[in-house]
PDB file of C-alpha atoms and ligand atoms in Angstrom:
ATOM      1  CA  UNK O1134      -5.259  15.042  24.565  1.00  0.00           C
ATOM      2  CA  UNK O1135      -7.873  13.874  22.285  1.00  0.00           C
ATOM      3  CA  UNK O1136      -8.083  14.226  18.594  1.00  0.00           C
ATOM      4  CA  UNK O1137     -10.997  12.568  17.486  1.00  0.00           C
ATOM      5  CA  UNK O1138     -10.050  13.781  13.492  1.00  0.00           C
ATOM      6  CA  UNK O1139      -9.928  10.990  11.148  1.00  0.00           C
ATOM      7  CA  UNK O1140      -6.724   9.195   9.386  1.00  0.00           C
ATOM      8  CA  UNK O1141      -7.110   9.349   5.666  1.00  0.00           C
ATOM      9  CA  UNK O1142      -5.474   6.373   3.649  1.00  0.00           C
ATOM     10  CA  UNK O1143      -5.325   6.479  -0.314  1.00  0.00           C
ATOM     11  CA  UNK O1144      -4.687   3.982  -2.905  1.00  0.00           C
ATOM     12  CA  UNK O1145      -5.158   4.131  -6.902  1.00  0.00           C
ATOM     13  CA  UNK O1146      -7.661   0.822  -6.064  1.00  0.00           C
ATOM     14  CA  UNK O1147      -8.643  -1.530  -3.506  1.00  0.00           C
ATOM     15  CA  UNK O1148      -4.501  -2.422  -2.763  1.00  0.00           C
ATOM     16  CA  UNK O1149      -4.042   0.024   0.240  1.00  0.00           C
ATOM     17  CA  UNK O1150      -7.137  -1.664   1.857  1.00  0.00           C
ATOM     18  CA  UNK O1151      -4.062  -3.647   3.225  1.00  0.00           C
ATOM     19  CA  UNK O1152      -2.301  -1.221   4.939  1.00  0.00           C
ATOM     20  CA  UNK O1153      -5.899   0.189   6.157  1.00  0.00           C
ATOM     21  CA  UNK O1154      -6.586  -3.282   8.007  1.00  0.00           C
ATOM     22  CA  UNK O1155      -3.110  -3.294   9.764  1.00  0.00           C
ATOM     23  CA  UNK O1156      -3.910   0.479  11.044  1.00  0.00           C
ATOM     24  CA  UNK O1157      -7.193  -0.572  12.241  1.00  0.00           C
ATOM     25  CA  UNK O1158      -5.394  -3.665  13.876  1.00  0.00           C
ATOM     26  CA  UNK O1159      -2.560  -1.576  15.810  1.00  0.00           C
ATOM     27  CA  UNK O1160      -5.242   1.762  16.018  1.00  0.00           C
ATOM     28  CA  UNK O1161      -8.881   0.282  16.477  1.00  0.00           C
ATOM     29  CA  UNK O1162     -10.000   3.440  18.326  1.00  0.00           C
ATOM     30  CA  UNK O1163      -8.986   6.142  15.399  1.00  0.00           C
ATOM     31  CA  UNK O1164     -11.171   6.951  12.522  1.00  0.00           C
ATOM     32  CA  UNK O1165     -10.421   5.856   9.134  1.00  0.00           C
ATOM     33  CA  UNK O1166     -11.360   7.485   5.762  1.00  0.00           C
ATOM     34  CA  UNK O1167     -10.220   5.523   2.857  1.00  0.00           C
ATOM     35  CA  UNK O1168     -10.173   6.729  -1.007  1.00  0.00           C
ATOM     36  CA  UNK O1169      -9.650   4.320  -3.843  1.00  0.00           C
ATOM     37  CA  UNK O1170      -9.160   5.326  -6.676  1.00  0.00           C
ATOM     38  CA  UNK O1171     -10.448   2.885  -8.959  1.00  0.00           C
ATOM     39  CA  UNK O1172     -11.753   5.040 -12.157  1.00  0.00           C
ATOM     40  CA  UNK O1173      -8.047   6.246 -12.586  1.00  0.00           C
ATOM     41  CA  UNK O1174      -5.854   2.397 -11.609  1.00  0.00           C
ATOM     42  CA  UNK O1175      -3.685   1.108 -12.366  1.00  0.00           C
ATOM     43  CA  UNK O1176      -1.004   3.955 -11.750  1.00  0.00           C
ATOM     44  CA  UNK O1177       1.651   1.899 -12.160  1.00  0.00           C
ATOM     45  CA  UNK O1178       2.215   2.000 -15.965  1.00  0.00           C
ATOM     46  CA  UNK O1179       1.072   5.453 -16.235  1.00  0.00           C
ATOM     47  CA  UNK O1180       2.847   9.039 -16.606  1.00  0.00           C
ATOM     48  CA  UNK O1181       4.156  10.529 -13.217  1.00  0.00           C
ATOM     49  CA  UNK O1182       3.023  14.130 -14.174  1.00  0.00           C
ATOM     50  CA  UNK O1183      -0.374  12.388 -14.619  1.00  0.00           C
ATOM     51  CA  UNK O1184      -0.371  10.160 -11.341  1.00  0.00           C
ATOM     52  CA  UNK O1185       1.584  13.816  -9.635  1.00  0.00           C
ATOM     53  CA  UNK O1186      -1.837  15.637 -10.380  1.00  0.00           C
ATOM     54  CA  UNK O1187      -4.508  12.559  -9.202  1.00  0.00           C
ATOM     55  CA  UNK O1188      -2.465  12.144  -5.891  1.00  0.00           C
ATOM     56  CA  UNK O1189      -2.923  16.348  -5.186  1.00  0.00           C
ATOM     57  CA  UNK O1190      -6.241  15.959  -6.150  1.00  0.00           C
ATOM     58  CA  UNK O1191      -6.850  13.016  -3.932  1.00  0.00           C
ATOM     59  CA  UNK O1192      -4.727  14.828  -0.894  1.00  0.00           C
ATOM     60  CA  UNK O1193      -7.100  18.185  -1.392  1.00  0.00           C
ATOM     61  CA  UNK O1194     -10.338  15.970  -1.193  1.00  0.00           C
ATOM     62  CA  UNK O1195      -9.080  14.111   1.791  1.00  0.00           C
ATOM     63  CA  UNK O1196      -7.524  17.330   3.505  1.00  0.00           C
ATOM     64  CA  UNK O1197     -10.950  19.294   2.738  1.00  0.00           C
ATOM     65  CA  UNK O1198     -12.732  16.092   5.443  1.00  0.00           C
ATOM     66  CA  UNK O1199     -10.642  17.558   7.885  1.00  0.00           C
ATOM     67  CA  UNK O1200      -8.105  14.694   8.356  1.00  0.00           C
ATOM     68  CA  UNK O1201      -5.326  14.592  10.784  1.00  0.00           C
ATOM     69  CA  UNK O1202      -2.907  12.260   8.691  1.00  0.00           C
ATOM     70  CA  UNK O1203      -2.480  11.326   5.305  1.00  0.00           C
ATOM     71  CA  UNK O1204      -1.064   7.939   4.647  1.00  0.00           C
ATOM     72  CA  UNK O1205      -0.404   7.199   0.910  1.00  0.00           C
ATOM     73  CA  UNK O1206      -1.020   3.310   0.746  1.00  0.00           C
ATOM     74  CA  UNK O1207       0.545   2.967  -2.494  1.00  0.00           C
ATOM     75  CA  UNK O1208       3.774   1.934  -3.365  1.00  0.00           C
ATOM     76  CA  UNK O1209       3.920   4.030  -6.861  1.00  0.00           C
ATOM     77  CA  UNK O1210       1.981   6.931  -5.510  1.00  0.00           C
ATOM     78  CA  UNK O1211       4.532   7.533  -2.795  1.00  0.00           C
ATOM     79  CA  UNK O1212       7.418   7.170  -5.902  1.00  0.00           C
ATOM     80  CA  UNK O1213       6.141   9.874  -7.401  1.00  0.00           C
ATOM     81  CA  UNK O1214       4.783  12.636  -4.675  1.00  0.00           C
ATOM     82  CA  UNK O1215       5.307  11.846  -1.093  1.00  0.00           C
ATOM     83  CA  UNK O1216       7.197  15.227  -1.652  1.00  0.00           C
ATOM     84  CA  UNK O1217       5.016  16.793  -3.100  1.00  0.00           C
ATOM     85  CA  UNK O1218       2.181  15.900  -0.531  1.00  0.00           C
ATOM     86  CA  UNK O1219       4.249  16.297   2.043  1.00  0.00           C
ATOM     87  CA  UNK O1220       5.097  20.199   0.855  1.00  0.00           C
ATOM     88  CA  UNK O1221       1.359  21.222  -0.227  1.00  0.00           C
ATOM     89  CA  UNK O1222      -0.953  19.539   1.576  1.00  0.00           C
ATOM     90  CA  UNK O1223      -1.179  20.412   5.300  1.00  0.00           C
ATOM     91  CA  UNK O1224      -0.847  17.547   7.294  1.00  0.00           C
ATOM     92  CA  UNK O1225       1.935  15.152   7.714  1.00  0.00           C
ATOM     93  CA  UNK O1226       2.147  12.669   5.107  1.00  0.00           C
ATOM     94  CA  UNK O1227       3.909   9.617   4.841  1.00  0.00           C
ATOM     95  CA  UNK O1228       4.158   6.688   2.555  1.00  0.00           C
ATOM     96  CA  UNK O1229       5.257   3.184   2.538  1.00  0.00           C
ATOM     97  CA  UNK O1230       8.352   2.907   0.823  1.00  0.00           C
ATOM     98  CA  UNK O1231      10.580   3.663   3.788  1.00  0.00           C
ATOM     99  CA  UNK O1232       8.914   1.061   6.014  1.00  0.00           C
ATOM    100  CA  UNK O1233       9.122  -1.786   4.165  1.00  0.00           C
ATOM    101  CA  UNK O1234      12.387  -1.130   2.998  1.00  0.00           C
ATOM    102  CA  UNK O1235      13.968  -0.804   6.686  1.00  0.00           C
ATOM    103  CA  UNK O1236      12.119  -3.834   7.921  1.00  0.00           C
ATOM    104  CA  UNK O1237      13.566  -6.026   4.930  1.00  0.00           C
ATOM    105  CA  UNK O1238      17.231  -4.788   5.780  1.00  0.00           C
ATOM    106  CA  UNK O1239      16.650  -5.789   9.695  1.00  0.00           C
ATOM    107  CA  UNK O1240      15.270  -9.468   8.369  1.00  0.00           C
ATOM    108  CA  UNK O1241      18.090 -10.200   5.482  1.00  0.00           C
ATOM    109  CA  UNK O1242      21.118 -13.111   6.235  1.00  0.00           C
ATOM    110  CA  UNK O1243      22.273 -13.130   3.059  1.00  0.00           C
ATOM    111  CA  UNK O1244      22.036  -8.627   2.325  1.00  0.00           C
ATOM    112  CA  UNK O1245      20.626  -9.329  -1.122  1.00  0.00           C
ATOM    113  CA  UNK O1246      16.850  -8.783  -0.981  1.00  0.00           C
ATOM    114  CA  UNK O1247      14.313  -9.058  -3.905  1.00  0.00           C
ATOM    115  CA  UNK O1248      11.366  -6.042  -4.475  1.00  0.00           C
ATOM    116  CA  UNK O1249       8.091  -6.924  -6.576  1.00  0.00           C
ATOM    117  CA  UNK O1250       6.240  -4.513  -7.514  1.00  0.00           C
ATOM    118  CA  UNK O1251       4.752  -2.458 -10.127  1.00  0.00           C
ATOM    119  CA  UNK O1252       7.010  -1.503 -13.107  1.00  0.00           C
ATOM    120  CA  UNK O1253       6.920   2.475 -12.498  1.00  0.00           C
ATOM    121  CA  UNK O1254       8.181   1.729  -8.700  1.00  0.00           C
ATOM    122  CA  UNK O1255      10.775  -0.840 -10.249  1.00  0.00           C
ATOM    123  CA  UNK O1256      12.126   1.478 -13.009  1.00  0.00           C
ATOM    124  CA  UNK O1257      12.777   4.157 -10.725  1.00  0.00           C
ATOM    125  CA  UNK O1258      15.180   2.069  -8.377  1.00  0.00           C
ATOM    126  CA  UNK O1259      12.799   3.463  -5.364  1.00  0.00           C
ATOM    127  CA  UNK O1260      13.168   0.244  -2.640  1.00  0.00           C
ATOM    128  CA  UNK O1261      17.084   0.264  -3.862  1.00  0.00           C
ATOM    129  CA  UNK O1262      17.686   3.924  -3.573  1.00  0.00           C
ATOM    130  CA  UNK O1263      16.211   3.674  -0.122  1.00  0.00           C
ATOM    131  CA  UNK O1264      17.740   0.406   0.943  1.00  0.00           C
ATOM    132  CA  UNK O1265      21.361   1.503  -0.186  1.00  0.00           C
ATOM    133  CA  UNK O1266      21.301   4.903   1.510  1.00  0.00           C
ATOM    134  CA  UNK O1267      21.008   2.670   4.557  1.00  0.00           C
ATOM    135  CA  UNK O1268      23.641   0.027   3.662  1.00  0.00           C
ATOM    136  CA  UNK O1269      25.031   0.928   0.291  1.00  0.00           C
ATOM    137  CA  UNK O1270      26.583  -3.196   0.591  1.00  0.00           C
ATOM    138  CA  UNK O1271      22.792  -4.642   0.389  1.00  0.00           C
ATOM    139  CA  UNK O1272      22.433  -5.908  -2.826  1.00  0.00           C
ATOM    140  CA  UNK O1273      18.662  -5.352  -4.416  1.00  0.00           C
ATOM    141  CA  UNK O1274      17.197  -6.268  -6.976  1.00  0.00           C
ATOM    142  CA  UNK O1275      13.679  -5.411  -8.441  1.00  0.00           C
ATOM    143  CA  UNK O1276      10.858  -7.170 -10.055  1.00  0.00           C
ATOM    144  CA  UNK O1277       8.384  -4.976 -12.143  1.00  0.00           C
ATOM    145  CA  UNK O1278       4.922  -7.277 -12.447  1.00  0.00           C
ATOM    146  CA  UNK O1279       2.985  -5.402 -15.210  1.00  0.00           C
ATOM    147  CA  UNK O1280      -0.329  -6.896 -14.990  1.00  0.00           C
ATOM    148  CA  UNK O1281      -0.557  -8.324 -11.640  1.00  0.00           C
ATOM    149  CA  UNK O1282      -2.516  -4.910 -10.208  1.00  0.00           C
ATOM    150  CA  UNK O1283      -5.221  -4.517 -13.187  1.00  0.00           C
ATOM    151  CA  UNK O1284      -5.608  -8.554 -11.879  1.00  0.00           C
ATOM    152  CA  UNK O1285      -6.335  -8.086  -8.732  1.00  0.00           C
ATOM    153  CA  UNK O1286      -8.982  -4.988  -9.397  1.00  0.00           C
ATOM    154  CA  UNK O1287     -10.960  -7.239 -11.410  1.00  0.00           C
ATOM    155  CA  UNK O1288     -11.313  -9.979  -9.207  1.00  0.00           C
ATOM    156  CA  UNK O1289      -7.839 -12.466  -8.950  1.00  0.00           C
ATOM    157  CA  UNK O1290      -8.562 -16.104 -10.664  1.00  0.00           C
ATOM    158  CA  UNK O1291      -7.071 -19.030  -9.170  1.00  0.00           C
ATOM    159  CA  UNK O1292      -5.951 -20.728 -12.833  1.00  0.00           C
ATOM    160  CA  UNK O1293      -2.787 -22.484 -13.532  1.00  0.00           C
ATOM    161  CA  UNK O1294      -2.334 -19.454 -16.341  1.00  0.00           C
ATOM    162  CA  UNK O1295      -1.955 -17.127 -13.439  1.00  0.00           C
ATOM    163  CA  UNK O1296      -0.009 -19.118 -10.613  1.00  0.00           C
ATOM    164  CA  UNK O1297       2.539 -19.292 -13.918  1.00  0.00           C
ATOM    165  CA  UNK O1298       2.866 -15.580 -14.007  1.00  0.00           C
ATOM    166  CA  UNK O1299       3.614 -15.591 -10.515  1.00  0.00           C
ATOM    167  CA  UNK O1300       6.029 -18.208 -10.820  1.00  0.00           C
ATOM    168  CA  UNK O1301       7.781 -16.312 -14.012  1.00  0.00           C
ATOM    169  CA  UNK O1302       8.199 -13.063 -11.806  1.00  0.00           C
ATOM    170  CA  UNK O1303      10.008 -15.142  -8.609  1.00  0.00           C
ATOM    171  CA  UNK O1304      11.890 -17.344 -11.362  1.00  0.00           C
ATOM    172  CA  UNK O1305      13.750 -13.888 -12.076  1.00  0.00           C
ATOM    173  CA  UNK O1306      14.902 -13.390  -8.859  1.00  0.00           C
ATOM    174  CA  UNK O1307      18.049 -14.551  -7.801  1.00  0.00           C
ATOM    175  CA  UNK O1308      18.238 -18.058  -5.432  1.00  0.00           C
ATOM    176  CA  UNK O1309      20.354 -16.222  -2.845  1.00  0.00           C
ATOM    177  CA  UNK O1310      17.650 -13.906  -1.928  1.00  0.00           C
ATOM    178  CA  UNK O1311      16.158 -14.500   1.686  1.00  0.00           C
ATOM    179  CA  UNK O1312      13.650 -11.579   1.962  1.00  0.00           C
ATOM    180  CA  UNK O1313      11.179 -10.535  -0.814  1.00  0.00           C
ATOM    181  CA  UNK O1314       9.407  -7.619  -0.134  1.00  0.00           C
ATOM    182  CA  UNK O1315       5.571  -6.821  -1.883  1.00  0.00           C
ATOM    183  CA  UNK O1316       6.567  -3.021  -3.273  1.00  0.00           C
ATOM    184  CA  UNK O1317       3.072  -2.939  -4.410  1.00  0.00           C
ATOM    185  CA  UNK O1318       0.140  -2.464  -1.419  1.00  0.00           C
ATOM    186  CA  UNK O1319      -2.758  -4.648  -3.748  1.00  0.00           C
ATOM    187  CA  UNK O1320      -0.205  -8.026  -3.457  1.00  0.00           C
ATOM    188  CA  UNK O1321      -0.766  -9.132  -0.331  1.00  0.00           C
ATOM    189  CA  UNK O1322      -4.515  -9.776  -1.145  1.00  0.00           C
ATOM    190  CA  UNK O1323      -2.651 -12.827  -3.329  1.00  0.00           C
ATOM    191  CA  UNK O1324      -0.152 -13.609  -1.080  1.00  0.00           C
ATOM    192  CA  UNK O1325      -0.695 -16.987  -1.180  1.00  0.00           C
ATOM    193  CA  UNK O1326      -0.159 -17.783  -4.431  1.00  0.00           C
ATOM    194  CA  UNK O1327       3.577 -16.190  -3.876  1.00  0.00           C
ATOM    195  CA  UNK O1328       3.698 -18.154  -0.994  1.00  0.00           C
ATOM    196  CA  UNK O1329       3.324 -21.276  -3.751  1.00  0.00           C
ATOM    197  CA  UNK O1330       6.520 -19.998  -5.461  1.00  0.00           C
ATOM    198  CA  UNK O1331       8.530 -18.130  -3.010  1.00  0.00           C
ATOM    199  CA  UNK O1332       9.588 -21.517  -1.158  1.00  0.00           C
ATOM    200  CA  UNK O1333      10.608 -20.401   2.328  1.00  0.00           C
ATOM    201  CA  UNK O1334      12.037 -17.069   1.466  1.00  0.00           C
ATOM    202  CA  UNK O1335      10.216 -14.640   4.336  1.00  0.00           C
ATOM    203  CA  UNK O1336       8.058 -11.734   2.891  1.00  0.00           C
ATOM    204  CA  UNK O1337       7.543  -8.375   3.902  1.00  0.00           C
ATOM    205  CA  UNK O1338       4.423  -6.861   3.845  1.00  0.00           C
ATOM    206  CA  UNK O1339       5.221  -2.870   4.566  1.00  0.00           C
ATOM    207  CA  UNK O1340       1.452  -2.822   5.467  1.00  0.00           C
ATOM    208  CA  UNK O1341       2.181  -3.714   9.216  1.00  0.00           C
ATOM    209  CA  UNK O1342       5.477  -1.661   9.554  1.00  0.00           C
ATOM    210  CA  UNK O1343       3.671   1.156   7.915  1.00  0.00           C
ATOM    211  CA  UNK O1344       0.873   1.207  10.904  1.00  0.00           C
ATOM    212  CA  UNK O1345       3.485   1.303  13.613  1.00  0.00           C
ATOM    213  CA  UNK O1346       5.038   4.077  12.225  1.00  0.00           C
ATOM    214  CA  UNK O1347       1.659   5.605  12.193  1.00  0.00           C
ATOM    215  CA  UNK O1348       1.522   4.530  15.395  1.00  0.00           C
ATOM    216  CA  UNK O1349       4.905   6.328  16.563  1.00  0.00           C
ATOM    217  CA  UNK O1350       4.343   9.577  14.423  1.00  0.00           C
ATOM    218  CA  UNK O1351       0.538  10.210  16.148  1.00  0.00           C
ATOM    219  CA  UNK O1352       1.968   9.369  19.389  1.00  0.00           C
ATOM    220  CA  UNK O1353       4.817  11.716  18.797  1.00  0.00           C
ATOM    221  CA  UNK O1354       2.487  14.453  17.590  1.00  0.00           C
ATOM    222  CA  UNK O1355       0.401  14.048  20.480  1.00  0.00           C
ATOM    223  CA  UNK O1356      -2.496  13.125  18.178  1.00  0.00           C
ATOM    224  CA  UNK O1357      -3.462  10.425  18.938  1.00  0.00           C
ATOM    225  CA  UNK O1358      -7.453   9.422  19.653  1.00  0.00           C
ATOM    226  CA  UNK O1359      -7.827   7.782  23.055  1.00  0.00           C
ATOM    227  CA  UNK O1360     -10.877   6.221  23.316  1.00  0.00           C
ATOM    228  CA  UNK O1361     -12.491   3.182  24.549  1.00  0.00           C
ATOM    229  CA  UNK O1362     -15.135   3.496  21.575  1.00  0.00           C
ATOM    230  CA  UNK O1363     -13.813   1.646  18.609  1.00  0.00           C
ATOM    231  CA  UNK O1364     -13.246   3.898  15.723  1.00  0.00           C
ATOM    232  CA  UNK O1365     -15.885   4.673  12.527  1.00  0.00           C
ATOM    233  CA  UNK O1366     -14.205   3.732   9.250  1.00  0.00           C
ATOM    234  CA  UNK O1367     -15.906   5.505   5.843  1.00  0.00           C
ATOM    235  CA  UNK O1368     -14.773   4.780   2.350  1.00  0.00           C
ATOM    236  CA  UNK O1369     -15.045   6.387  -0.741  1.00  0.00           C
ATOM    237  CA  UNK O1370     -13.870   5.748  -4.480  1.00  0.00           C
ATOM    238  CA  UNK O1371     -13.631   7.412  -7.940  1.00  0.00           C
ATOM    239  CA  UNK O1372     -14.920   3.925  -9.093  1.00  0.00           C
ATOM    240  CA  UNK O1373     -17.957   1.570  -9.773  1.00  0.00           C
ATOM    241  CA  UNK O1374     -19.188   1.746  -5.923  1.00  0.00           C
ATOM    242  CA  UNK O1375     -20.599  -2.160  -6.108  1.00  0.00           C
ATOM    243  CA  UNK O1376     -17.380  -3.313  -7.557  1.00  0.00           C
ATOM    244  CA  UNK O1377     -15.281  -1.550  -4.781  1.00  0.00           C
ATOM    245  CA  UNK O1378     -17.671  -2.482  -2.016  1.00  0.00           C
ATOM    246  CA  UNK O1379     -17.380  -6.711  -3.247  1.00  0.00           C
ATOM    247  CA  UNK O1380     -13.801  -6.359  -3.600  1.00  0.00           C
ATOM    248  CA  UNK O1381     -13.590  -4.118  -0.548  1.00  0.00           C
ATOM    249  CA  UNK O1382     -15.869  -6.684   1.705  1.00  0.00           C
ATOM    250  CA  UNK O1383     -13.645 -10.057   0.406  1.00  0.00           C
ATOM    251  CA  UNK O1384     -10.108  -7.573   1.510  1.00  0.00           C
ATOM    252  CA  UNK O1385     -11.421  -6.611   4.800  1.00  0.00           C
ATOM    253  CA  UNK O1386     -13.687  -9.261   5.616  1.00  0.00           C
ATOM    254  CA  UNK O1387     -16.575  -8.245   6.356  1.00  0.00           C
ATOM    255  CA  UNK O1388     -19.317  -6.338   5.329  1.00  0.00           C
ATOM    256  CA  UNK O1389     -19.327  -2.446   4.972  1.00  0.00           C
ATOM    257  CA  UNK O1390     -22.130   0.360   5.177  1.00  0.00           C
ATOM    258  CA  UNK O1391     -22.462   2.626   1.872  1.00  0.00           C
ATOM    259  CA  UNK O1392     -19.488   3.284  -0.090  1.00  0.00           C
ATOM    260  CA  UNK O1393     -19.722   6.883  -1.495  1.00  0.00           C
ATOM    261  CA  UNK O1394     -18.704   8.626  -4.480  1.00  0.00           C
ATOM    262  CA  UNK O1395     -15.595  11.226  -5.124  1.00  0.00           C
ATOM    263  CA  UNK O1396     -13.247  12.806  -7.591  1.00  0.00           C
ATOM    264  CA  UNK O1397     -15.226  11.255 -10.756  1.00  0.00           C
TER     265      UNK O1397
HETATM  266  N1  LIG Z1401      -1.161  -0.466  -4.798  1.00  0.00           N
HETATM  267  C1  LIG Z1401      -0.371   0.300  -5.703  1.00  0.00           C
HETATM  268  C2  LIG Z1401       1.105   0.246  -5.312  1.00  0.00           C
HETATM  269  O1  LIG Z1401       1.398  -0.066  -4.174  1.00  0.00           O
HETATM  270  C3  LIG Z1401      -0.658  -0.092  -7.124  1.00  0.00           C
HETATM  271  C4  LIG Z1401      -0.324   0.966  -8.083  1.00  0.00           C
HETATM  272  C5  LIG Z1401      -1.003   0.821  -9.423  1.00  0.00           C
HETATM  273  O2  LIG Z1401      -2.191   1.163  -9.500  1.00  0.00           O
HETATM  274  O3  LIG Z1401      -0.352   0.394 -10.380  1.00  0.00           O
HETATM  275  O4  LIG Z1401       1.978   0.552  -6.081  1.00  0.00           O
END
């Protein structure tokens, strides 16, 4: 069985572009719709009512091009409505909370793991919830980085100022940590300046555990597109269209075709 209907992946900015390269990585043959969007990020240190009714918006649109999964690349976005997707918008959906979480646990010596991410997905205990409903003796603790995603969508600097607020973030987290997990999808595009600071502790990007699961759930839906042809990838953003497309071209690495306009 064929199903030549596209996967659509949505972020509030450029961040889930990381999750979209590790799904064209483990997937190259399926077809890819990505929405950023950009006019409305960051979500993180916004209302969840507010970021509840962008994400249903952002499902509808993507739903309406006729897509055959819906991943929600964003950390804060599946907080707040992977439920809510998942119940009114008629595809599966998953997000990538879960994933990153469970690959953390299998990594950890020392069962204490650190989380940095935004401060909505921080306040609301999300990776600890998770983590402790699968070993309520892990102990987890969580790292809100306020700025670190309205950063990256205007173009990261590598200054001393910022490696500093890196360093002030990992400074909080405990020495015994082993695993530190990026609970927001836009920080592995600066990975390496946590690398700086981080000192041998191993990171988890849920980007790649996020596209096996993909993986697993089209397989297991018998959805999956099997051809030899490698797939077409479109994008689209609520956002300044040059701005995503630079940004967009730096993430991916390489260039794209036109970037089109929605939900603005
Ligand atoms: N990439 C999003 C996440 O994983 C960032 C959310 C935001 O815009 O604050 O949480």
């Amino acid at each position: 069985m064929i199903d030549r209907r596209p996967i659509g992946i949505f972020d509030s900015g450029v961040g889930g572009l990381t999750v979209l390269k590790e799904i064209e990585k483990i997937l190259p043959h399926e077809n890819l719709i990505y929405f950023g969007d950009n006019l409305r990020a960051p979500y993180g240190s916004r209302d969840p009512q507010e970021i509840s009714k962008f994400c249903l918006d952002i499902g509808k649109f993507l739903e309406g091009l006729d897509i055959k999964l819906l991943v929600i690349a964003c950390n804060t976005a599946t907080v707040v409505c992977l439920e809510e997707l998942q119940s009114k918008i008629s595809v599966p959906t998953i997000g990538v909370i879960a994933s990153g979480t469970r690959e953390a646990l299998e990594i950890t010596k020392t069962n204490k793991i650190g989380i940095l991410s935004t401060p909505l997905t921080a306040k609301v205990n999300a990776y600890k919830n998770e983590a402790q409903r699968i070993d309520d003796k892990v102990e987890v603790y969580q790292i809100g980085c306020e700025p670190l995603v309205p950063m990256i969508e205007s173009g990261w600097e590598d200054t001393r100022k910022n490696q500093e607020l890196i360093r002030s973030y990992v400074d909080r987290l405990p020495t015994e940590i082993d695993v530190v997990v990026f609970g927001c999808t836009h920080y592995p595009i600066i990975e390496e300046y946590f690398i700086r600071e981080l000192k041998g502790k191993k990171i988890v990007d849920p980007a790649k555990e996020t596209a096996l699961e993909v993986k697993k759930l089209l397989k297991k839906l018998k959805l999956l597109n099997r051809r030899d042809s490698k797939g077409k990838v479109s994008f689209y953003t609520s956002g300044n269209l040059d701005k995503f497309k630079y940004l967009a071209e730096k993430i991916l690495d390489r260039s794209l075709d036109k970037i089109k306009p929605a939900l603005n």
